[in-house]
Coordinates of C-alpha atoms in Angstrom, one line a residue:
X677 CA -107.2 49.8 -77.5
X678 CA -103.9 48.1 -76.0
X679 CA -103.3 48.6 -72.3
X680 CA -100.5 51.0 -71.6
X681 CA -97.6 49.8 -70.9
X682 CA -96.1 49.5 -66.7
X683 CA -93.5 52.1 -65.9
X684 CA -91.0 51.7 -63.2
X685 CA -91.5 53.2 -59.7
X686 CA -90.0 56.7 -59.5
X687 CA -88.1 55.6 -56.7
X688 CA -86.6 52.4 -58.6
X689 CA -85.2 54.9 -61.3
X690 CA -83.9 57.0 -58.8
X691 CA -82.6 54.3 -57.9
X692 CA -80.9 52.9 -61.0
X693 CA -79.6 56.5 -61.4
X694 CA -77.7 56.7 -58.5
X695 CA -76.1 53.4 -59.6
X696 CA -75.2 54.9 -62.8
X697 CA -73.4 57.7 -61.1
X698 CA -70.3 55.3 -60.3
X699 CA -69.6 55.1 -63.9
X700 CA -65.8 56.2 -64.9
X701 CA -65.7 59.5 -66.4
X702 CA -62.4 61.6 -67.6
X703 CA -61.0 63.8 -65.0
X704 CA -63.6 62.3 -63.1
X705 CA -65.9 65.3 -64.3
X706 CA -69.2 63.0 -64.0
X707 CA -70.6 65.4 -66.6
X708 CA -74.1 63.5 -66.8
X709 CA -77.2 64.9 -66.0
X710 CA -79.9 62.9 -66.0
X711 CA -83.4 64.2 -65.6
X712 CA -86.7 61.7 -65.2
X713 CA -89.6 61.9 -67.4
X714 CA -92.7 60.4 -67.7
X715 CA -91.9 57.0 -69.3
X716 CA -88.2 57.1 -69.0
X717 CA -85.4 59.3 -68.2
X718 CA -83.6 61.8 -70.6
X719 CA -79.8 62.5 -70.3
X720 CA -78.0 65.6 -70.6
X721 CA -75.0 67.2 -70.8
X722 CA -73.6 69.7 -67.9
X723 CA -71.6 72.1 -69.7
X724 CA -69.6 72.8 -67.0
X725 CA -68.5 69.7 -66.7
X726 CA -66.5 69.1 -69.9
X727 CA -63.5 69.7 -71.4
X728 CA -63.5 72.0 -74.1
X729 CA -59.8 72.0 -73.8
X730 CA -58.1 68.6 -73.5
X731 CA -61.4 67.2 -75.3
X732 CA -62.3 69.7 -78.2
X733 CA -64.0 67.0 -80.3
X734 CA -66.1 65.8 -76.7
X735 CA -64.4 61.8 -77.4
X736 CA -64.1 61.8 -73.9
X737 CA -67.0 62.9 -73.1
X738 CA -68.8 60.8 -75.3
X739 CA -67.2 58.0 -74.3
X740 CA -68.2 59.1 -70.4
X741 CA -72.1 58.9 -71.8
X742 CA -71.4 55.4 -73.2
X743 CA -70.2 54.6 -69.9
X744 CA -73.4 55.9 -67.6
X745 CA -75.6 54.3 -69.8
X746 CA -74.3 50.6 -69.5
X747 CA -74.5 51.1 -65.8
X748 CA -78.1 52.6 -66.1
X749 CA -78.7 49.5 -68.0
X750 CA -76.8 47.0 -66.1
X751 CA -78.5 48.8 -62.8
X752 CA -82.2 48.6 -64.9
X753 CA -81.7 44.8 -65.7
X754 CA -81.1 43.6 -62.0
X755 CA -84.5 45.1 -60.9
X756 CA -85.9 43.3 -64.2
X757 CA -86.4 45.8 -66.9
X758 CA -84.4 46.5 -70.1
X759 CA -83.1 49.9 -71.4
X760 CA -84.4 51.0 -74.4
X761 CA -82.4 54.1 -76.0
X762 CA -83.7 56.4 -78.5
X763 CA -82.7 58.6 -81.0
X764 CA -79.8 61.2 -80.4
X765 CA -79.7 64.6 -81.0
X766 CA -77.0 67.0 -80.2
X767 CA -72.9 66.5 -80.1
X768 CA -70.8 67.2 -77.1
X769 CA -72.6 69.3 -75.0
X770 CA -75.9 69.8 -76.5
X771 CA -76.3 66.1 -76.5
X772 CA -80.0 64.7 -75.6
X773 CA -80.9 61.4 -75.5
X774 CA -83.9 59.6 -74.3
X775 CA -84.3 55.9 -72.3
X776 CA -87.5 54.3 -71.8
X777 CA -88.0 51.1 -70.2
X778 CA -89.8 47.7 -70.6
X779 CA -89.9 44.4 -68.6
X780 CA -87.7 41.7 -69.1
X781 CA -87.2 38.4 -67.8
X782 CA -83.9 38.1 -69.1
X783 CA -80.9 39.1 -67.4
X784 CA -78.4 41.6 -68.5
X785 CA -76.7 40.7 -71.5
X786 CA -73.7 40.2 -70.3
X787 CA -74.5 39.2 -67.2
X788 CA -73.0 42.3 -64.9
X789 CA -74.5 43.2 -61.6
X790 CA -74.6 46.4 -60.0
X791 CA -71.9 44.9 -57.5
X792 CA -69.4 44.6 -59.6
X793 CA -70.2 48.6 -60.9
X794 CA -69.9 49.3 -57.2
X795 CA -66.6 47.5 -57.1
X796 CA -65.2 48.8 -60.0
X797 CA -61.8 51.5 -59.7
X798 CA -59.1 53.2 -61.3
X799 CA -55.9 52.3 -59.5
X800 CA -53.0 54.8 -59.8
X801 CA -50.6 53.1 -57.7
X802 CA -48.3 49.7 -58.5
X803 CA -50.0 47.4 -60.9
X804 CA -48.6 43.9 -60.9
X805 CA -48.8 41.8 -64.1
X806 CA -50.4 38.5 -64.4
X807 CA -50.6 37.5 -68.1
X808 CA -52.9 34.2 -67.1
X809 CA -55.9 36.3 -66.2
X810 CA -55.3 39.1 -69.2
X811 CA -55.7 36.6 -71.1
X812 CA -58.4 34.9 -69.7
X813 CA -60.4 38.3 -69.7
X814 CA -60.0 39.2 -73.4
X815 CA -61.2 35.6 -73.8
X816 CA -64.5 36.5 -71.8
X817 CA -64.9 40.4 -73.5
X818 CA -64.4 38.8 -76.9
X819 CA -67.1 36.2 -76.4
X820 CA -69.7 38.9 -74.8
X821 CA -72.9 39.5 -77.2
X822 CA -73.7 42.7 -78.4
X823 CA -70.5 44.3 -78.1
X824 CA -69.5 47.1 -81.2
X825 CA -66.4 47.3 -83.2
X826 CA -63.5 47.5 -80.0
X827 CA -60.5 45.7 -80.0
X828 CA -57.7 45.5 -78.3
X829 CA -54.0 45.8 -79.0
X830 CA -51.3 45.6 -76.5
X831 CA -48.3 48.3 -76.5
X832 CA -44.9 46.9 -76.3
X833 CA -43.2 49.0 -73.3
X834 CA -40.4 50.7 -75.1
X835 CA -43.4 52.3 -77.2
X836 CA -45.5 52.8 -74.3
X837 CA -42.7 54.8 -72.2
X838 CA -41.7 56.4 -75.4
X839 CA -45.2 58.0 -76.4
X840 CA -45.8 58.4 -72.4
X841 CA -42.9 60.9 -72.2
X842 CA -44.0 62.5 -75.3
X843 CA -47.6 63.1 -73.8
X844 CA -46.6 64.0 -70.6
X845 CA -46.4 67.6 -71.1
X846 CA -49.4 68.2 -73.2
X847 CA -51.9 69.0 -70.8
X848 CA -48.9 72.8 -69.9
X849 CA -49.3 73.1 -73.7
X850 CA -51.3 76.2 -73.2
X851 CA -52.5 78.4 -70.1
X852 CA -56.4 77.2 -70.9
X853 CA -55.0 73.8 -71.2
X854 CA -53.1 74.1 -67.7
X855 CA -56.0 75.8 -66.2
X856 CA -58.4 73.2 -67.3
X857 CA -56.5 70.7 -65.6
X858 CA -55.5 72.7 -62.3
X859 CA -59.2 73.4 -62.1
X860 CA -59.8 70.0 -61.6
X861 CA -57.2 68.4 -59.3
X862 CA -58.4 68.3 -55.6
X863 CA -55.4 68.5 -53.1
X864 CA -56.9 70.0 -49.7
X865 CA -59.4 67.5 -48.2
X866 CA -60.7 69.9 -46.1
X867 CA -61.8 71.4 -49.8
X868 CA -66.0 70.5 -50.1
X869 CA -65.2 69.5 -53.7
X870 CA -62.3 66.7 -52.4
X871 CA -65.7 64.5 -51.5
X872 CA -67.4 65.6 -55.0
X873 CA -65.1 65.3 -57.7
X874 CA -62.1 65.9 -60.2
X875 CA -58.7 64.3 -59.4
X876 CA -58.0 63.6 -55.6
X877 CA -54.6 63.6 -54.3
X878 CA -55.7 60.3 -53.1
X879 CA -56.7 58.8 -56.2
X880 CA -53.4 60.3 -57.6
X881 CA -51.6 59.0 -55.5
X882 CA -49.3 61.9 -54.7
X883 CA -47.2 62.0 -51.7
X884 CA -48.6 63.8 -48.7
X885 CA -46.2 66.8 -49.4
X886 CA -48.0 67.8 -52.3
X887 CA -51.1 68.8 -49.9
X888 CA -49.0 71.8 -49.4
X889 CA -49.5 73.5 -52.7
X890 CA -53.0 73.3 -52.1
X891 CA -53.1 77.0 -51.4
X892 CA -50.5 77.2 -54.3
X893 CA -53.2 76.0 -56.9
X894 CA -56.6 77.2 -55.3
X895 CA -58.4 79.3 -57.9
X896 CA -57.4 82.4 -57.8
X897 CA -53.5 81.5 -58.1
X898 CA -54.4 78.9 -61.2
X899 CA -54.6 81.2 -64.1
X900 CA -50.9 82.4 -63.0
X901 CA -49.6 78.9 -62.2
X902 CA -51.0 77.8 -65.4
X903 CA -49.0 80.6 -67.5
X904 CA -46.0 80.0 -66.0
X905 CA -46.5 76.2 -66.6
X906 CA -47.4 76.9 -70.4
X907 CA -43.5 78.5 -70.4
X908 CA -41.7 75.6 -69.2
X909 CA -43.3 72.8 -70.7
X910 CA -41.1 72.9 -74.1
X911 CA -38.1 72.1 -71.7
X912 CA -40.4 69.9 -69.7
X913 CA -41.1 68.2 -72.6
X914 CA -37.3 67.5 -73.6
X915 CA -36.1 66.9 -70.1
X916 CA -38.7 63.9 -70.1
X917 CA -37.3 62.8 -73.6
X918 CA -33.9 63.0 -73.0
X919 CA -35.0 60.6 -70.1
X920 CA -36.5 58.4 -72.0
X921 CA -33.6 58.0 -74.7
X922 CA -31.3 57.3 -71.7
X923 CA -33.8 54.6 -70.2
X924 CA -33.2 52.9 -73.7
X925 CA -30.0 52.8 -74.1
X926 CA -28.4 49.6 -74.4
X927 CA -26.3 49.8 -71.1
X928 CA -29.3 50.5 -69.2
X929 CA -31.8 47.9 -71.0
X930 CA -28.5 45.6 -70.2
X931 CA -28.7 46.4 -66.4
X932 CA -32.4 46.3 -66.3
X933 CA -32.6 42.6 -67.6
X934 CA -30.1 41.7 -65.7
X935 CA -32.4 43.0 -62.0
X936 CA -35.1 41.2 -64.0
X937 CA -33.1 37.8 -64.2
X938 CA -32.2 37.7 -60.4
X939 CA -35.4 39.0 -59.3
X940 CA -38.0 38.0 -62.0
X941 CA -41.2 39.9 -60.0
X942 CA -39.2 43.6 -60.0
X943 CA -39.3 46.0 -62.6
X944 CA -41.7 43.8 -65.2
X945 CA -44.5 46.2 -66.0
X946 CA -48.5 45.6 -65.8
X947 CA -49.7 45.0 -69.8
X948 CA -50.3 48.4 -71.8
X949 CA -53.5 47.6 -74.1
X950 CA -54.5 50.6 -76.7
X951 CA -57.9 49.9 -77.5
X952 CA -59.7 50.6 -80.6
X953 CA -62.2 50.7 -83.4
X954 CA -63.5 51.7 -86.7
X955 CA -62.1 54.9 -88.5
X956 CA -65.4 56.6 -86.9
X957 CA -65.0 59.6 -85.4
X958 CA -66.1 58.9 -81.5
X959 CA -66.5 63.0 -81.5
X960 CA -68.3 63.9 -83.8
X961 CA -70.5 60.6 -83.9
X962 CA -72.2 60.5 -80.3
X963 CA -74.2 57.5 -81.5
X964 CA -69.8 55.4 -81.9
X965 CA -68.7 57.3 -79.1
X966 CA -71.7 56.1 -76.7
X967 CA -71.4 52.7 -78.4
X968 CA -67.6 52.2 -77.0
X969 CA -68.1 54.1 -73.9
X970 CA -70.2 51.0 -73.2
X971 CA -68.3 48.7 -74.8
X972 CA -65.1 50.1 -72.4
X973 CA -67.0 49.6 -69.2
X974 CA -68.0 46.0 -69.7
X975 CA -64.3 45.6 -70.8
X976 CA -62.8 46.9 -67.2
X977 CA -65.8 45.1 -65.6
X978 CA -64.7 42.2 -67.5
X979 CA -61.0 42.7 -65.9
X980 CA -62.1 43.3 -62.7
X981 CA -64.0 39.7 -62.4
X982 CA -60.4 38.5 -63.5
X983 CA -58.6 40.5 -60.2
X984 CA -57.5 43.4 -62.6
X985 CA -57.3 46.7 -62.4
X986 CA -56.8 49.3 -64.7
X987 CA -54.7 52.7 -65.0
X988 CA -56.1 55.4 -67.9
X989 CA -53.8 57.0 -69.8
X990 CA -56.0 58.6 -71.8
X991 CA -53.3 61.5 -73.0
X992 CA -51.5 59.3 -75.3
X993 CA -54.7 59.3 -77.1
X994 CA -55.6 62.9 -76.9
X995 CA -52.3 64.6 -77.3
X996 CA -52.3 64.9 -81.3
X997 CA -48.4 63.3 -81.7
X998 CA -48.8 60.3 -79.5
X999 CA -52.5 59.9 -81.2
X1000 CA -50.6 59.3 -84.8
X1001 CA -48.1 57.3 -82.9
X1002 CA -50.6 54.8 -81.7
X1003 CA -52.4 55.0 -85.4
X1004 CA -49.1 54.1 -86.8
X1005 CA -48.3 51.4 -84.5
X1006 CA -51.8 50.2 -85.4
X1007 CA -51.0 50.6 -89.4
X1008 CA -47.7 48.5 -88.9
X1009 CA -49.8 45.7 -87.8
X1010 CA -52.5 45.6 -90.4
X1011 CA -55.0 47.2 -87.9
X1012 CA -56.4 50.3 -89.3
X1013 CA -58.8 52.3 -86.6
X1014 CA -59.0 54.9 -84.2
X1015 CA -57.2 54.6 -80.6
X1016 CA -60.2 55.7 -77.8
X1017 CA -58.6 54.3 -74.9
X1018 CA -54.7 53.5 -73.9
X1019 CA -54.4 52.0 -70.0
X1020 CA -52.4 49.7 -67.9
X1021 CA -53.8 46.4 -66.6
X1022 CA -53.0 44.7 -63.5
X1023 CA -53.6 43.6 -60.0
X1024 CA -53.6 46.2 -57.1
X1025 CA -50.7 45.6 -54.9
X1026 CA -52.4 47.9 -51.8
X1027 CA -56.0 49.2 -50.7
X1028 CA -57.2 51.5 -53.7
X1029 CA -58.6 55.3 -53.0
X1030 CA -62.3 55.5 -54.1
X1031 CA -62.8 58.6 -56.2
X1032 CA -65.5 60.9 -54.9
X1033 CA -69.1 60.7 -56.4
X1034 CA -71.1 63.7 -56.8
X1035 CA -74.2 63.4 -54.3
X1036 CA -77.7 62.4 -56.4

């Protein structure tokens, strides 16, 4: 009879759990909910925590998963142990899946310590290009082992603004849509959620005045904020593409090299990289979506060893016209997939907010 096989301490997978909970999530939901078991630990889905609005086909929140469990495993293999996943049951919310753990005296795969998790954000704020170390970092993602079917693609920025403006209005589309999105923005720090979750004003980056329509947005006025919202956003949506056209036109592309040739560090953007795989639906496939949920963090951990930061634009992926948009720009270039991520790389030009963490 074979001797059973160690476990890890309950208090080192408490441990590793915690970790995990710094992983990037969308709206900063963190709608993981992992539960210890016996030989392992089993994750779950809060249902309260997803978007069944801007993420009807859970991509997002699939690709949320993928994320937690690279940093579970990442935390796992700097105390010595390996992850070992197991089947998956469920999609979207009624997703299960099950990690047990063995020893290892191998490090991560790729390396990654739970250091650079920790010092891993989103910045919001002025991103500075620097093409030397882009490069240099999709070098070092495309040489990691074990990696899935991602690639990356970068947007040239007359596409970028275009599809940006186009997207910008999606999430007033409807009053559920608005709601959704209200429902997570934090604007009051004196609010017990601003040190929980969702979308701070800091992380935003909004201007201090914005604080004021706190009261404006709490939860009872939301529903009729988010109405009225839902009635502008078809002029919204041509005020911002009337702007766009007008930041095209030749005269102003004319003037806007010109600031560029006297002052070569103003106005140059931070690279916009669309990132990619497989025709795979990351929705309904859990197994693809968790696949390049990993795959995504190790790519901004990647960045982040180079001094980049990243930016998510994740609605030019979700909103349905500027998804097609990216699958044709794709198509043009002889790369057929599916766009699950669109964000801005570059370095931080001031101290960066850390988004709040849900207490474990």
């Amino acid at each position: 009879m074979s001797a059973p096989r160690p476990q890890p301490a309950p208090a080192l997978r408490e441990r590793w759990i915690a970790v995990a909970g710094c992983a990037p999530s969308a709206h900063n939901t963190q709608p993981w909910r992992p539960v210890p078991t016996g030989s392992g630990v089993r994750l779950t889905v809060d249902p309260a925590r997803t978007l069944p609005e801007a993420d009807p086909r859970h991509e997002d929140l699939h690709l949320s998963l993928g994320c937690w469990v690279e940093a579970l495993a990442i935390a796992a293999a700097e105390s010595g142990w390996s992850l070992q996943t197991g089947p998956v049951s469920g999609v979207g919310p009624d997703l299960v899946l099950d990690f047990r753990f063995t020893r290892t005296s191998a490090p991560a795969l790729t390396g990654f310590t739970v250091r650079e998790l920790r010092a891993r954000q989103v910045d919001r704020g002025r991103l500075l290009p620097d093409d030397r170390a882009l490069d240099a970092a999709v070098a070092e993602f495309a040489a990691l082992p074990g990696c899935s079917d991602l690639a990356l693609s970068q947007l040239p920025e007359p596409l970028f603004s275009h599809l940006q403006a186009q997207s910008a209005t999606d999430v007033l589309s409807t009053p559920a849509m608005a709601a959704e999105t209200l429902g997570w923005l934090r604007l009051d720090p004196r609010d017990p959620a601003y040190q929980r979750d969702g979308l701070t004003a800091d992380c935003l980056r909004l201007p201090a005045g914005t604080r004021m329509l706190a009261p404006v947005l709490g939860a009872r006025a939301a529903p009729v904020v988010a109405r009225a919202l839902a009635r502008v956003q078809p002029l919204a949506r041509r005020v911002l593409c009337t702007a766009d056209t007008v930041k095209t036109l030749p005269a102003a592309t004319a003037a806007s090299s010109a600031v560029r040739a006297v002052l070569p560090g103003i106005g140059r953007p931070p690279a916009r990289l669309v990132v990619w795989g497989r025709a795979e639906d990351s929705g309904t496939d859990p197994i693809a979506g968790i696949a390049r949920g990993r795959d995504l963090l190790r790519l901004w951990l990647v960045l982040g060893r180079h001094g980049l930061r990243v930016a998510a634009h994740s609605e030019l992926k979700d909103c349905p016209d500027t998804r097609e948009g990216l699958r044709a720009f794709l198509g043009r270039r002889g790369r057929e997939g599916e766009p699950c991520g669109v964000f801005s790389a570059g370095r931080s030009t001031s101290p960066v907010p850390r988004a709040p963490r849900l207490p474990v």
